[in-house]
Coordinates of C-alpha atoms and ligand atoms in Angstrom, one line a residue:
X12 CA 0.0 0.0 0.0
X13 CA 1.4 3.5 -0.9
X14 CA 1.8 5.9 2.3
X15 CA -0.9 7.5 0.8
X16 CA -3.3 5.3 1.2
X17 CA -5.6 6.2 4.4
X18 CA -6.2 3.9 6.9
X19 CA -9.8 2.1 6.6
X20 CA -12.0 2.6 9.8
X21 CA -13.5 -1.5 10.4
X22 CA -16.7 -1.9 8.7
X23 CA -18.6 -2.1 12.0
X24 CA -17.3 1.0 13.6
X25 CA -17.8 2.9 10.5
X26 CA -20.8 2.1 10.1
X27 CA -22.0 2.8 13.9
X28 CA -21.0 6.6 13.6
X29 CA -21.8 7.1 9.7
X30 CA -24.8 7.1 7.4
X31 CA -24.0 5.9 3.8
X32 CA -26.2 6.6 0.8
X33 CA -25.8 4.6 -2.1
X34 CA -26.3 5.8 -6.0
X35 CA -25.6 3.3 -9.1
X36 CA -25.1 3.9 -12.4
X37 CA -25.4 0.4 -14.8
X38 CA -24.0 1.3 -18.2
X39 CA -25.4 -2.1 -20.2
X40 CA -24.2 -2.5 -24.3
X41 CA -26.8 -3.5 -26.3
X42 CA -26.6 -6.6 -28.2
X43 CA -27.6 -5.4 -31.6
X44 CA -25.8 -6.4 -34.5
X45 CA -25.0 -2.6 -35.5
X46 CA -23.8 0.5 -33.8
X47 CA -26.1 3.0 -32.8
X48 CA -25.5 5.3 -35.3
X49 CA -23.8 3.9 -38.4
X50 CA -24.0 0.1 -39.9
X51 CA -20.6 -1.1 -38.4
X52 CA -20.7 -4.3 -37.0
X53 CA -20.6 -4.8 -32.5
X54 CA -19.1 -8.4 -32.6
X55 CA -16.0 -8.5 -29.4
X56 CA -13.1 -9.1 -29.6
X57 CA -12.6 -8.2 -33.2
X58 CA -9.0 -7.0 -34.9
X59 CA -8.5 -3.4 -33.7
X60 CA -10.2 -0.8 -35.6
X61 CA -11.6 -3.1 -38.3
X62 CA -15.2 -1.8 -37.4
X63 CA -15.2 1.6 -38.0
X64 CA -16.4 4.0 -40.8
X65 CA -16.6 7.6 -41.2
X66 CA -19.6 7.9 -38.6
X67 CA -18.0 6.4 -35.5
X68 CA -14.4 7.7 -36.7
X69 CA -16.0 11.1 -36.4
X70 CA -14.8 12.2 -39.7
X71 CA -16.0 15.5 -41.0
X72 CA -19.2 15.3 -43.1
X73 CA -20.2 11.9 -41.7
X74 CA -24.1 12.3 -40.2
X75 CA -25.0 9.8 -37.9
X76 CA -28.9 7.7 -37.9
X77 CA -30.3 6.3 -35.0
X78 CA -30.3 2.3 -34.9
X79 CA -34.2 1.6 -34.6
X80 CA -33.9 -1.8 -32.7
X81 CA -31.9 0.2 -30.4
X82 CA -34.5 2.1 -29.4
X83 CA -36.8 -0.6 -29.0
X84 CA -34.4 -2.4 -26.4
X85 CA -34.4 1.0 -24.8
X86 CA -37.7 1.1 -24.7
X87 CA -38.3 -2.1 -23.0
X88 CA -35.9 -1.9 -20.8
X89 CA -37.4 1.2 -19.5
X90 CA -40.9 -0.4 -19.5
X91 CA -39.5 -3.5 -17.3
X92 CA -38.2 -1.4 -14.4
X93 CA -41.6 0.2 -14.4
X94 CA -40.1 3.6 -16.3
X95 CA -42.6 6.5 -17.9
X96 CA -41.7 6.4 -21.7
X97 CA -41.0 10.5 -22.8
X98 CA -43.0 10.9 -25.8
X99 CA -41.0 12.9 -27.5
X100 CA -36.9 13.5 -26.5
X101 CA -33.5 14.6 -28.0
X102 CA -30.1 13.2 -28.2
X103 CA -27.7 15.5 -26.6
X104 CA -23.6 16.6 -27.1
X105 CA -21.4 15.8 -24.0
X106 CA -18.6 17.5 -24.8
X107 CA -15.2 16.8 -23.8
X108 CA -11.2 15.6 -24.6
X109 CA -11.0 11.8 -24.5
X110 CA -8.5 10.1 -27.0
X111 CA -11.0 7.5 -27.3
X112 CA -13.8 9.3 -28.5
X113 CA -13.2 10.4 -31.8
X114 CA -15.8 13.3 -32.2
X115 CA -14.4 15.1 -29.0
X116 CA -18.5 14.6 -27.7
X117 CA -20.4 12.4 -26.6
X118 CA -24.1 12.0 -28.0
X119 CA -26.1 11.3 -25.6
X120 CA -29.1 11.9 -23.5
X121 CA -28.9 14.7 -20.8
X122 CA -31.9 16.4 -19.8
X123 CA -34.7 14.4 -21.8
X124 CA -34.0 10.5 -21.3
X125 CA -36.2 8.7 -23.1
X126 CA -36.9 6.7 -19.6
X127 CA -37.5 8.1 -16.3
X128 CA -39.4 7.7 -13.0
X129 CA -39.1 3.3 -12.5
X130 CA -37.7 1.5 -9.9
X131 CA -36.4 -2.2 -9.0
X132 CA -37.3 -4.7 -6.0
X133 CA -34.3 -6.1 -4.4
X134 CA -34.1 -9.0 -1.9
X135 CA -31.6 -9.8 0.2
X136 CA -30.4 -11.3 3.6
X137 CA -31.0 -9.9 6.8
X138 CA -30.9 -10.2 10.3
X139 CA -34.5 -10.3 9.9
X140 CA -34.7 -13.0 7.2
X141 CA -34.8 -12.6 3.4
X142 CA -36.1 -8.9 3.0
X143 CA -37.4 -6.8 0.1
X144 CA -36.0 -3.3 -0.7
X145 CA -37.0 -0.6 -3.3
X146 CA -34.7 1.0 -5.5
X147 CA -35.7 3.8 -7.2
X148 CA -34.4 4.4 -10.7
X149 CA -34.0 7.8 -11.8
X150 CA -33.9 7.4 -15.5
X151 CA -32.7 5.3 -18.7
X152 CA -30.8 7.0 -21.2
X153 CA -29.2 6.2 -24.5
X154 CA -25.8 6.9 -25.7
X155 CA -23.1 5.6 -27.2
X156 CA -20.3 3.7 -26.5
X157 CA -16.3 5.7 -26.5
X158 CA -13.3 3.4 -27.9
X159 CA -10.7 1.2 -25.7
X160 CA -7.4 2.7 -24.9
X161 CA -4.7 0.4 -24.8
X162 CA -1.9 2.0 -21.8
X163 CA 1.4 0.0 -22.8
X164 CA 4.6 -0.1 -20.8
X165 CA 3.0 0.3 -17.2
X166 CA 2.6 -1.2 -14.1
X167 CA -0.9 -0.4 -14.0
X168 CA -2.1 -0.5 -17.1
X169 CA -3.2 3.5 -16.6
X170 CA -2.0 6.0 -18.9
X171 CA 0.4 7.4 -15.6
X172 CA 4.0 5.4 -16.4
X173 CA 2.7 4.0 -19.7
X174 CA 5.5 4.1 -22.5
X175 CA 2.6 4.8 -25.0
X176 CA -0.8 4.4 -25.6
X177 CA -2.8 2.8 -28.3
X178 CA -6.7 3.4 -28.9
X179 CA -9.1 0.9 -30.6
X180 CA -12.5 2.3 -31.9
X181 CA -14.0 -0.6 -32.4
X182 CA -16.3 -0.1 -29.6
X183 CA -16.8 3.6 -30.6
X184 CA -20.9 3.9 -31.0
X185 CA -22.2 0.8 -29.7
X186 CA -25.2 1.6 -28.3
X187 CA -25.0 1.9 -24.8
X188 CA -27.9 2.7 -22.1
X189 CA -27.0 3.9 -18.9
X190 CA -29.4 2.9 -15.8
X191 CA -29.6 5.4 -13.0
X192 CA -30.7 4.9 -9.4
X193 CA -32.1 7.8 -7.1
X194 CA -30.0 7.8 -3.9
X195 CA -30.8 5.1 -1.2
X196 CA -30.3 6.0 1.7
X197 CA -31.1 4.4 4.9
X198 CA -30.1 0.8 4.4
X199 CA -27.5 1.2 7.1
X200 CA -24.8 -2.0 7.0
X201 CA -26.8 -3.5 3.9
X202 CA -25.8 -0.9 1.3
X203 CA -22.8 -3.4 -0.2
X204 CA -25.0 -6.2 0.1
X205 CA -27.7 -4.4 -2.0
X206 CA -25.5 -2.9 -4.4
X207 CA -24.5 -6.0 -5.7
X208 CA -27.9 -7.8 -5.6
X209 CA -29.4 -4.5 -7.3
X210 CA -26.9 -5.1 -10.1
X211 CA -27.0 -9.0 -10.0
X212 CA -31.5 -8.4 -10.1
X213 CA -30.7 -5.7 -12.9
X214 CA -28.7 -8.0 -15.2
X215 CA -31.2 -11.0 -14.4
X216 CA -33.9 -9.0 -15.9
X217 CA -31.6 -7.4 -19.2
X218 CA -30.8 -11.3 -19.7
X219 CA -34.1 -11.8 -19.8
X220 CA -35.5 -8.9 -22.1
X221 CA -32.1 -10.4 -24.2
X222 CA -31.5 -6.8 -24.9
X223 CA -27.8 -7.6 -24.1
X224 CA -24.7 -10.1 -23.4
X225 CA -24.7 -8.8 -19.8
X226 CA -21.2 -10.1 -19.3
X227 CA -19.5 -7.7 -16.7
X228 CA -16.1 -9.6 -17.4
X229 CA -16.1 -8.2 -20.9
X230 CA -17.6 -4.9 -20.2
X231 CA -21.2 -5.6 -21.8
X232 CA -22.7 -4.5 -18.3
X233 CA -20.7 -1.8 -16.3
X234 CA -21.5 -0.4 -12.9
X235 CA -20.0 3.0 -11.5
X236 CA -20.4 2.8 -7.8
X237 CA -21.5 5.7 -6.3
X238 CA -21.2 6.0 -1.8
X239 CA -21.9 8.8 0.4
X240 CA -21.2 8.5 4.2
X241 CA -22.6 11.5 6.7
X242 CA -22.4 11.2 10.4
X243 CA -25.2 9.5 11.8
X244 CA -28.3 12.3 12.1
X245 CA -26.5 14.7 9.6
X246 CA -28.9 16.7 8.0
X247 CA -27.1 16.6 4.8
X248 CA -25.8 13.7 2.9
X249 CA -22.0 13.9 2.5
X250 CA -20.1 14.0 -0.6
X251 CA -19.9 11.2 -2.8
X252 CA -17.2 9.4 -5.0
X253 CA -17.9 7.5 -8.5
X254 CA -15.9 4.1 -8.4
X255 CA -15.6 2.9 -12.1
X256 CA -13.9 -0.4 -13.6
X257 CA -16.1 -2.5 -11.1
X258 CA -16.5 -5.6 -13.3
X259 CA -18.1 -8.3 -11.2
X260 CA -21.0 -8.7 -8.7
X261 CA -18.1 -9.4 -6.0
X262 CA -16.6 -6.6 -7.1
X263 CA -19.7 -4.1 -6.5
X264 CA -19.6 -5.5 -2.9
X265 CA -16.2 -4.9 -2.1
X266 CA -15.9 -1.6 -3.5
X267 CA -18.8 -0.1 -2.0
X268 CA -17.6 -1.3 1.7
X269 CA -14.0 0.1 0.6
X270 CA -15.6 3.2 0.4
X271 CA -17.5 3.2 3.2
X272 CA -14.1 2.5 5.4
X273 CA -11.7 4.9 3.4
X274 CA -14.3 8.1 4.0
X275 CA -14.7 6.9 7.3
X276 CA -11.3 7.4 7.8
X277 CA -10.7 10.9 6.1
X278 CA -13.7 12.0 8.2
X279 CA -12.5 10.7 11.2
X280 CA -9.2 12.6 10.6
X281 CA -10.7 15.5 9.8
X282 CA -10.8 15.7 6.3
X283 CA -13.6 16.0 4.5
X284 CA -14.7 13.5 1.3
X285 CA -13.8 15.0 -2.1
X286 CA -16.1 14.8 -4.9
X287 CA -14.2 12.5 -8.0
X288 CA -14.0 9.7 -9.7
X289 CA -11.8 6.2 -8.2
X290 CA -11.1 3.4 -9.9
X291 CA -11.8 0.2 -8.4
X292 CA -8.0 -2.2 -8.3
X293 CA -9.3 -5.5 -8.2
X294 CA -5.5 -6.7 -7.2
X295 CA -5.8 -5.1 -4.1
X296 CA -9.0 -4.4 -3.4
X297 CA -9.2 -0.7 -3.1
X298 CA -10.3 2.5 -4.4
X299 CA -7.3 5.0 -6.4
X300 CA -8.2 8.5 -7.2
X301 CA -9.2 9.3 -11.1
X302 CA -10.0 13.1 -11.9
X303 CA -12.2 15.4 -9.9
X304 CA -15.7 15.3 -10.8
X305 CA -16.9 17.3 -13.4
X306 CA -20.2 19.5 -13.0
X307 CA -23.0 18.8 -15.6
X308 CA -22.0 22.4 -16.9
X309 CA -18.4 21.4 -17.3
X310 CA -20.0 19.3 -20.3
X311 CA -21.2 22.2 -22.0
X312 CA -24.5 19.9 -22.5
X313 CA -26.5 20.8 -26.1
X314 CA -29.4 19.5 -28.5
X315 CA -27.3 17.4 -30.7
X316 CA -28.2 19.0 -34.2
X317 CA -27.6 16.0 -36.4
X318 CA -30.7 13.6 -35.3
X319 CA -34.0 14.4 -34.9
X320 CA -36.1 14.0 -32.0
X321 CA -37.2 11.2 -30.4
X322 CA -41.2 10.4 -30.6
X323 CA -42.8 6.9 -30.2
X324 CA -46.2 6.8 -30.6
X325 CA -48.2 5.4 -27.2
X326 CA -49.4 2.7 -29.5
X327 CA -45.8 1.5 -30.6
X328 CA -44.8 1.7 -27.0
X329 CA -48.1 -0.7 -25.9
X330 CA -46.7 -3.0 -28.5
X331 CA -43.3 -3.4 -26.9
X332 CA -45.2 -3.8 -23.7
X333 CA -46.7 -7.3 -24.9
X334 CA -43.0 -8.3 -26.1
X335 CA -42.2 -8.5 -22.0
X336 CA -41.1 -11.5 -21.1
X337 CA -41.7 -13.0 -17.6
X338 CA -39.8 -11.0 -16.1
X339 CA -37.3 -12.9 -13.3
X340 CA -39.1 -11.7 -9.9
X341 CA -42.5 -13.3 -11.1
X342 CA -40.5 -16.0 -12.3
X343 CA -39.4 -16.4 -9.0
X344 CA -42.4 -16.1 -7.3
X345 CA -44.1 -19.3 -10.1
X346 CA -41.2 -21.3 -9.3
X347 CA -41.8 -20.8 -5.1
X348 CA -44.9 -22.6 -5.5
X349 CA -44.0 -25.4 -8.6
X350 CA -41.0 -26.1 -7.1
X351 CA -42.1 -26.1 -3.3
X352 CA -39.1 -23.7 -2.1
X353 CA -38.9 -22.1 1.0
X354 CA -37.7 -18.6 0.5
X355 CA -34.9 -18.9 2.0
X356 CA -34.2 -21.3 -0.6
X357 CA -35.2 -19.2 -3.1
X358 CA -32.8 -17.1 -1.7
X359 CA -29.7 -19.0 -1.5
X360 CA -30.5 -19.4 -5.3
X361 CA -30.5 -15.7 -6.3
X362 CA -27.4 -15.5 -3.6
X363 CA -25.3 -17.8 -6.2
X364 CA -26.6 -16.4 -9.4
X365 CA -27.9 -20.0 -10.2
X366 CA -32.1 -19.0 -11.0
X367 CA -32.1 -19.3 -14.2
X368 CA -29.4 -22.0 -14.9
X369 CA -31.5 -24.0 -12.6
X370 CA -34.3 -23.4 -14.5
X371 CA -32.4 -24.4 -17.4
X372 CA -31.1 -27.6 -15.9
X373 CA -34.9 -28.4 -15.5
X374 CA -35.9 -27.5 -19.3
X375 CA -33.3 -30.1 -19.9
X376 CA -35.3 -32.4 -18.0
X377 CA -33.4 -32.4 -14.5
X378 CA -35.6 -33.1 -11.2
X379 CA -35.4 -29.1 -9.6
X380 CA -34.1 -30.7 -6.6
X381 CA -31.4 -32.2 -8.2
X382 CA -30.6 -29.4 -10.4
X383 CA -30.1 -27.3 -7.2
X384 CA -28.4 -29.2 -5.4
X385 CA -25.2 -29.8 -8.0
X386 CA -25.3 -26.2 -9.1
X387 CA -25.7 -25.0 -5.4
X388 CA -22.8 -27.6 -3.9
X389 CA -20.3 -28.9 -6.3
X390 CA -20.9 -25.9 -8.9
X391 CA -20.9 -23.2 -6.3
X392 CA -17.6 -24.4 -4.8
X393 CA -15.9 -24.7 -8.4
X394 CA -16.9 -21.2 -8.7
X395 CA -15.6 -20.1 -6.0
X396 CA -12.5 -21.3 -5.8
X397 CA -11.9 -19.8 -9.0
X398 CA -13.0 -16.7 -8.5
X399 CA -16.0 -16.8 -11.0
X400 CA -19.5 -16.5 -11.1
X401 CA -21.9 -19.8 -11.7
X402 CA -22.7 -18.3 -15.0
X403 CA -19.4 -18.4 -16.0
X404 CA -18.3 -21.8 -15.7
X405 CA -17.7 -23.9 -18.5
X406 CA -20.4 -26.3 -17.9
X407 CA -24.0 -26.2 -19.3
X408 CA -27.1 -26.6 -18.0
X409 CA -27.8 -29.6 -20.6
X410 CA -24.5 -30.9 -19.3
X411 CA -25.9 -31.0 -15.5
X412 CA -28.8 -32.4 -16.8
X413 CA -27.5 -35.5 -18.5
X414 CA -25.1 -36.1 -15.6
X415 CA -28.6 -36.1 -12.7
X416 CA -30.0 -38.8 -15.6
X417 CA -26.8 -40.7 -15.1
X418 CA -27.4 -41.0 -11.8
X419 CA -31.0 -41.9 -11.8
X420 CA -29.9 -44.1 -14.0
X421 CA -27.7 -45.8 -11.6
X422 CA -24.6 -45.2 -14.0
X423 CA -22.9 -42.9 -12.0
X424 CA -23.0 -42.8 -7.8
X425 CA -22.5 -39.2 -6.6
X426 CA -19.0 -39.4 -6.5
X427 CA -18.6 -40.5 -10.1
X428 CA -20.7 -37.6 -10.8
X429 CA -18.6 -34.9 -8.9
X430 CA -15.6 -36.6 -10.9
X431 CA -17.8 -36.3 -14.3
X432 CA -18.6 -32.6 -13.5
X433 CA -14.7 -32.2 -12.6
X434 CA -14.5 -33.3 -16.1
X435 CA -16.3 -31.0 -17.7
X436 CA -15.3 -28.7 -16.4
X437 CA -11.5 -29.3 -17.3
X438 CA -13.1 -29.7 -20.4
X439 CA -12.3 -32.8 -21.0
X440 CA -16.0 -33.0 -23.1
X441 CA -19.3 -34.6 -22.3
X442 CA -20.5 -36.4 -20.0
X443 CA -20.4 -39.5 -21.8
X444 CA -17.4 -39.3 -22.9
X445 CA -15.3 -38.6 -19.6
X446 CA -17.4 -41.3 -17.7
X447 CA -15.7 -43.6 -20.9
X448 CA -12.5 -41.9 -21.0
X449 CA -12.0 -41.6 -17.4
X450 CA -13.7 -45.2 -16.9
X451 CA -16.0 -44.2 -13.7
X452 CA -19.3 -46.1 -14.7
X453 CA -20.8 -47.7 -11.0
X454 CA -19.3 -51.2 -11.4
X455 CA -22.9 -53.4 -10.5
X456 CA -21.3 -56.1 -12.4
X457 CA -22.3 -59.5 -10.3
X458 CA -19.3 -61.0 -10.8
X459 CA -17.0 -58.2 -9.9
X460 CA -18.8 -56.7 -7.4
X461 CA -19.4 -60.8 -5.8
X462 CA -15.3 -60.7 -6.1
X463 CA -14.9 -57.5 -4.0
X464 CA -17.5 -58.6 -1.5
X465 CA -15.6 -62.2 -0.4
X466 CA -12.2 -60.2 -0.4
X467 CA -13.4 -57.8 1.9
X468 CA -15.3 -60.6 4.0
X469 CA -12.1 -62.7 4.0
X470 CA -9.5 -60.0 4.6
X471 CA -11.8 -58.6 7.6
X472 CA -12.6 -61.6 9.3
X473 CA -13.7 -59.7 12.9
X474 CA -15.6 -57.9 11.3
X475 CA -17.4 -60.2 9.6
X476 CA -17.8 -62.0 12.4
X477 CA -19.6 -59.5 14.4
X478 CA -22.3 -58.9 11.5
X479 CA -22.8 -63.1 11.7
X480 CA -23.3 -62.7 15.2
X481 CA -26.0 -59.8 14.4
X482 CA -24.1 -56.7 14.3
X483 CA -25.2 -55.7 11.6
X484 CA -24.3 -51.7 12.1
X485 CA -20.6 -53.5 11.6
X486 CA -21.6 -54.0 7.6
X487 CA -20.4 -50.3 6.9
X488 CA -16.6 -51.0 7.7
X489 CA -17.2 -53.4 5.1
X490 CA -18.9 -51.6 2.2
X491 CA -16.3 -48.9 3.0
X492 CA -13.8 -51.7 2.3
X493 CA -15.2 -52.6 -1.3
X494 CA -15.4 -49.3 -2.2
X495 CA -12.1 -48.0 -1.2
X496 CA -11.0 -51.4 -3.4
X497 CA -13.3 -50.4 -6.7
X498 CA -12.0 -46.9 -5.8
X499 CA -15.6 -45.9 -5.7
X500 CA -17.1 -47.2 -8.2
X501 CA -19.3 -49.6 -6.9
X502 CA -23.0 -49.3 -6.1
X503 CA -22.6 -49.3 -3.0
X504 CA -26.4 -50.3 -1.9
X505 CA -26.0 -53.4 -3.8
X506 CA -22.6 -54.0 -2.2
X507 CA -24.2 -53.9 1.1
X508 CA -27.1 -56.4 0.0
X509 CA -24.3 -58.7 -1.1
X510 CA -22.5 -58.8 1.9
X511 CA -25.6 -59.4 4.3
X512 CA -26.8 -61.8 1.8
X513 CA -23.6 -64.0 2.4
X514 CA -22.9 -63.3 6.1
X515 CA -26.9 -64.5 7.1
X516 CA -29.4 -61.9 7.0
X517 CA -30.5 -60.8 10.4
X518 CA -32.7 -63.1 12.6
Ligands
ADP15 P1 -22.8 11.8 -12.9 O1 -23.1 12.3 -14.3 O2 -22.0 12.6 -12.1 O3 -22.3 10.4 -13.0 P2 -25.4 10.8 -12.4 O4 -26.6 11.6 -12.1 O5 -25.3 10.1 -13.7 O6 -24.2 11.8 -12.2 O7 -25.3 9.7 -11.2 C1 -25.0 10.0 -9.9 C2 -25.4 8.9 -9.1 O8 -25.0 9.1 -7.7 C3 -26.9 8.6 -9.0 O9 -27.1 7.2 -8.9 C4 -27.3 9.3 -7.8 O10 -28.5 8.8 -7.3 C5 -26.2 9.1 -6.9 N1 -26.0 10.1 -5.8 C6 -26.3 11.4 -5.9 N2 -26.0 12.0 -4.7 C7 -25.4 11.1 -3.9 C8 -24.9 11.1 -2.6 N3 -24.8 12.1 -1.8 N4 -24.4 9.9 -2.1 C9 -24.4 8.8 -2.8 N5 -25.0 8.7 -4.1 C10 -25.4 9.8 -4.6
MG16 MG1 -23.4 9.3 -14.9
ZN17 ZN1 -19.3 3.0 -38.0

């Protein structure tokens, strides 16, 4: 840590003496197949600067015209979280310097979003049990997307130390909708808590309008954090910071309770909390300074003169009302009673980001008790000892499925399976063809298993004495025995039947 670097006040005692307030900003790329204002292709991951034309270039002359399925997705994302729809609005210019955006401005929305006025239920844990909170969303705006800058030859990958930079406009005018909150305040000790589910609930329901890739990994969803803290009874709410780069639920979490403790700290010192931007260093799990805030006049905001207004008609927008999906909280809700949850379980789903893989696992024809339970226990712990979400694994909800079938089946015991997943997961391949490959089909072969049995009876004589004599609780050492010799394999219920069938079944 540089000397710098404040001391954090503990969570606890920061948050006895201080108030935070909580503000998110969710930039989300649409998943259209062209920008927002030109034809170029939005594929990731593409050669630098290979999708680019005069529009998104910025080159003199070049006018720009608004992507029509982009403001459908706009549209119904604003509609899902409950928004008014403006009937008529403007693009405006953000103006300022950035090497990666080529016009020197920004169009986008400023004081006419298209969206305004919604807001999103969040559950999470409490003291009290799984509890609902209400987060009020300020507005939905469109803009576009700026390019990538490439910092080469630092430590940091920031443009401080760099040797030189490179800039890719590739991602220059995607279309981009950013997702405001109002300020929360009063959640107390919950605010990183229901940061994160507020994001996670916010990207379950983008998923499911499939208005977007959502993946915060490659930047497709991004969250600034926004956190306040005022000394408990303040009149006023304190100054906030804007932590960007946050690029995972986990993330969100951490950053926010940063926060809290670093102001805590300057407070507590005396200082007082400046207004800027941080960046979020996921290495060490802090907050660096980025530039001081700007104002909203500091963007020398105006109607952008080269598109016209914005005006769906109340008819179109009815229209895109009935293209709403089931949206994941009534999901939720319909699966509570089919699936005979508790909501505690419901919650431990929504914890792990496993809802709708679940529900996948069970299109695929997977018992929802079973499904749960591998993506809740072996899952869950693959993901987190590698740092990933559920979502992100490389294993799919067909692949689950067909392993619970194994199973059933009697193929596969649960160990076998957890190897199988293992498997997979190495990607070794299917199912199938690591249970061949790695050999682990449940041996309920007669003849072997019959084998195993008389060695284990003959090489533990005690104990098989003791289950002739009646002890029949003794017939576990045993089955342990044959299993630890077919190194698992065997069924082990079957194994047991064998044994008591030769050592005289009990009077
Ligand atoms: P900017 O353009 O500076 O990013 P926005 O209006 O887009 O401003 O977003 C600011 C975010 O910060 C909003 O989510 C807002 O609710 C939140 N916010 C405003 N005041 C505070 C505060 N005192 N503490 C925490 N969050 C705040
Ligand atoms: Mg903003
Ligand atoms: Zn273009």
């Amino acid at each position: 840590m540089s000397p710098s670097t404040p001391d954090l006040v503990p969570y606890d005692e920061a948050l006895s003496r201080y108030e935070p307030v909580l503000g998110l900003e969710v930039h989300v790329e649409l998943s259209t197949a062209s920008k927002m204002f030109c034809g170029c292709p939005t594929g990731f991951g593409a050669e630098p600067n290979t999708q680019v034309c005069p529009v998104c270039l910025g080159l003199p002359g070049a006018l720009p015209v608004m992507n029509a399925e982009a403001l459908d997705a706009v549209i119904r994302i604003g509609l899902a979280l409950g928004c008014d729809i403006a009937p008529w609005c403007r693009f405006a210019r953000k103006n300022y310097f950035y090497p990666d955006m080529p016009k020197n401005f920004q169009i986008s929305q400023y004081d006419e979003p298209i969206a305004y006025g919604g807001s999103l239920d969040v559950m999470i844990d409490t003291d009290d049990g799984p509890q609902t909170f209400t987060v009020g969303i300020e507005r939905a705006h469109m803009e576009e997307d700026t390019g990538k800058s490439l910092h080469v030859g630092g430590a940091t990958g920031r443009i401080h130390g760099a040797q030189h930079s490179l800039v890719d406009y590739n991602r220059a005018g995607i279309p981009l909708i950013e997702i405001v909150t109002k300020p929360v305040p009063g959640l107390g000790k919950y605010v990183p808590e229901l940061a994160r589910a507020y994001v996670g609930e916010l990207r379950d329901i983008l998923r499911s309008l499939d208005v977007s890739d959502v993946r915060m990994e490659q930047g497709s969803l991004r969250c600034d954090v926004n956190v306040s803290i005022a000394p408990v009874g303040a009149a006023e709410w304190g100054k906030r910071t804007e932590t960007k780069n946050v690029n995972s639920l986990r993330s969100v979490e951490r950053a926010v309770r940063y926060e809290i403790g670093r102001q805590a700290a300057v407070l507590d010192a005396g200082g007082t909390v400046k207004q800027e931007t941080r960046h979020w260093q996921e290495g060490s799990g802090t907050t660096a300074p980025g530039r001081s805030k700007e104002e909203a006049e500091d963007y020398r905001y105006f109607p952008e003169p080269d598109l016209v207004p914005i005006a769906p008609t109340p008819e179109r927008v009815e229209e895109l009302r009935g293209t709403l999906p089931e949206l994941p909280r009534a999901l939720r809700v319909r699966l509570l009673g089919e699936w005979q949850l508790s909501p505690l379980d419901m919650q431990a789903l929504i914890n792990a980001g496993a809802v709708d893989l679940v529900v996948a696992t069970v299109a695929a024809g997977a018992p929802p008790a079973d499904a749960r339970k591998w993506w809740l226990g072996e899952l869950a712990r693959a993901a987190n000892e590698t740092g990933t979400e559920l979502s992100a694994l490389p294993v799919t909800p067909a692949q689950v499925a067909r392993v619970v079938e194994l199973v059933a089946d009697g193929a596969l015991n649960d160990k076998l399976a957890r190897q199988v997943l293992e498997g997979v997961l190495a990607g070794e391949g299917e199912p199938d063809e690591i249970v061949a490959a790695r050999g682990l089909a449940v041996v309920s072969d007669e003849g072997a298993l019959g084998k195993a049995v008389d060695a284990a009876i003959a090489g533990n004589p005690d104990v098989a004495g003791k289950i002739r004599d009646g002890k029949i609780a003794a017939a576990g050492a045993l089955v342990g025995a044959v299993m630890k010799a077919t190194r698992g394999q065997a069924d082990a219920a079957r194994v047991r039947d064998l044994l008591l069938e030769r050592l005289g079944p009990p009077e």
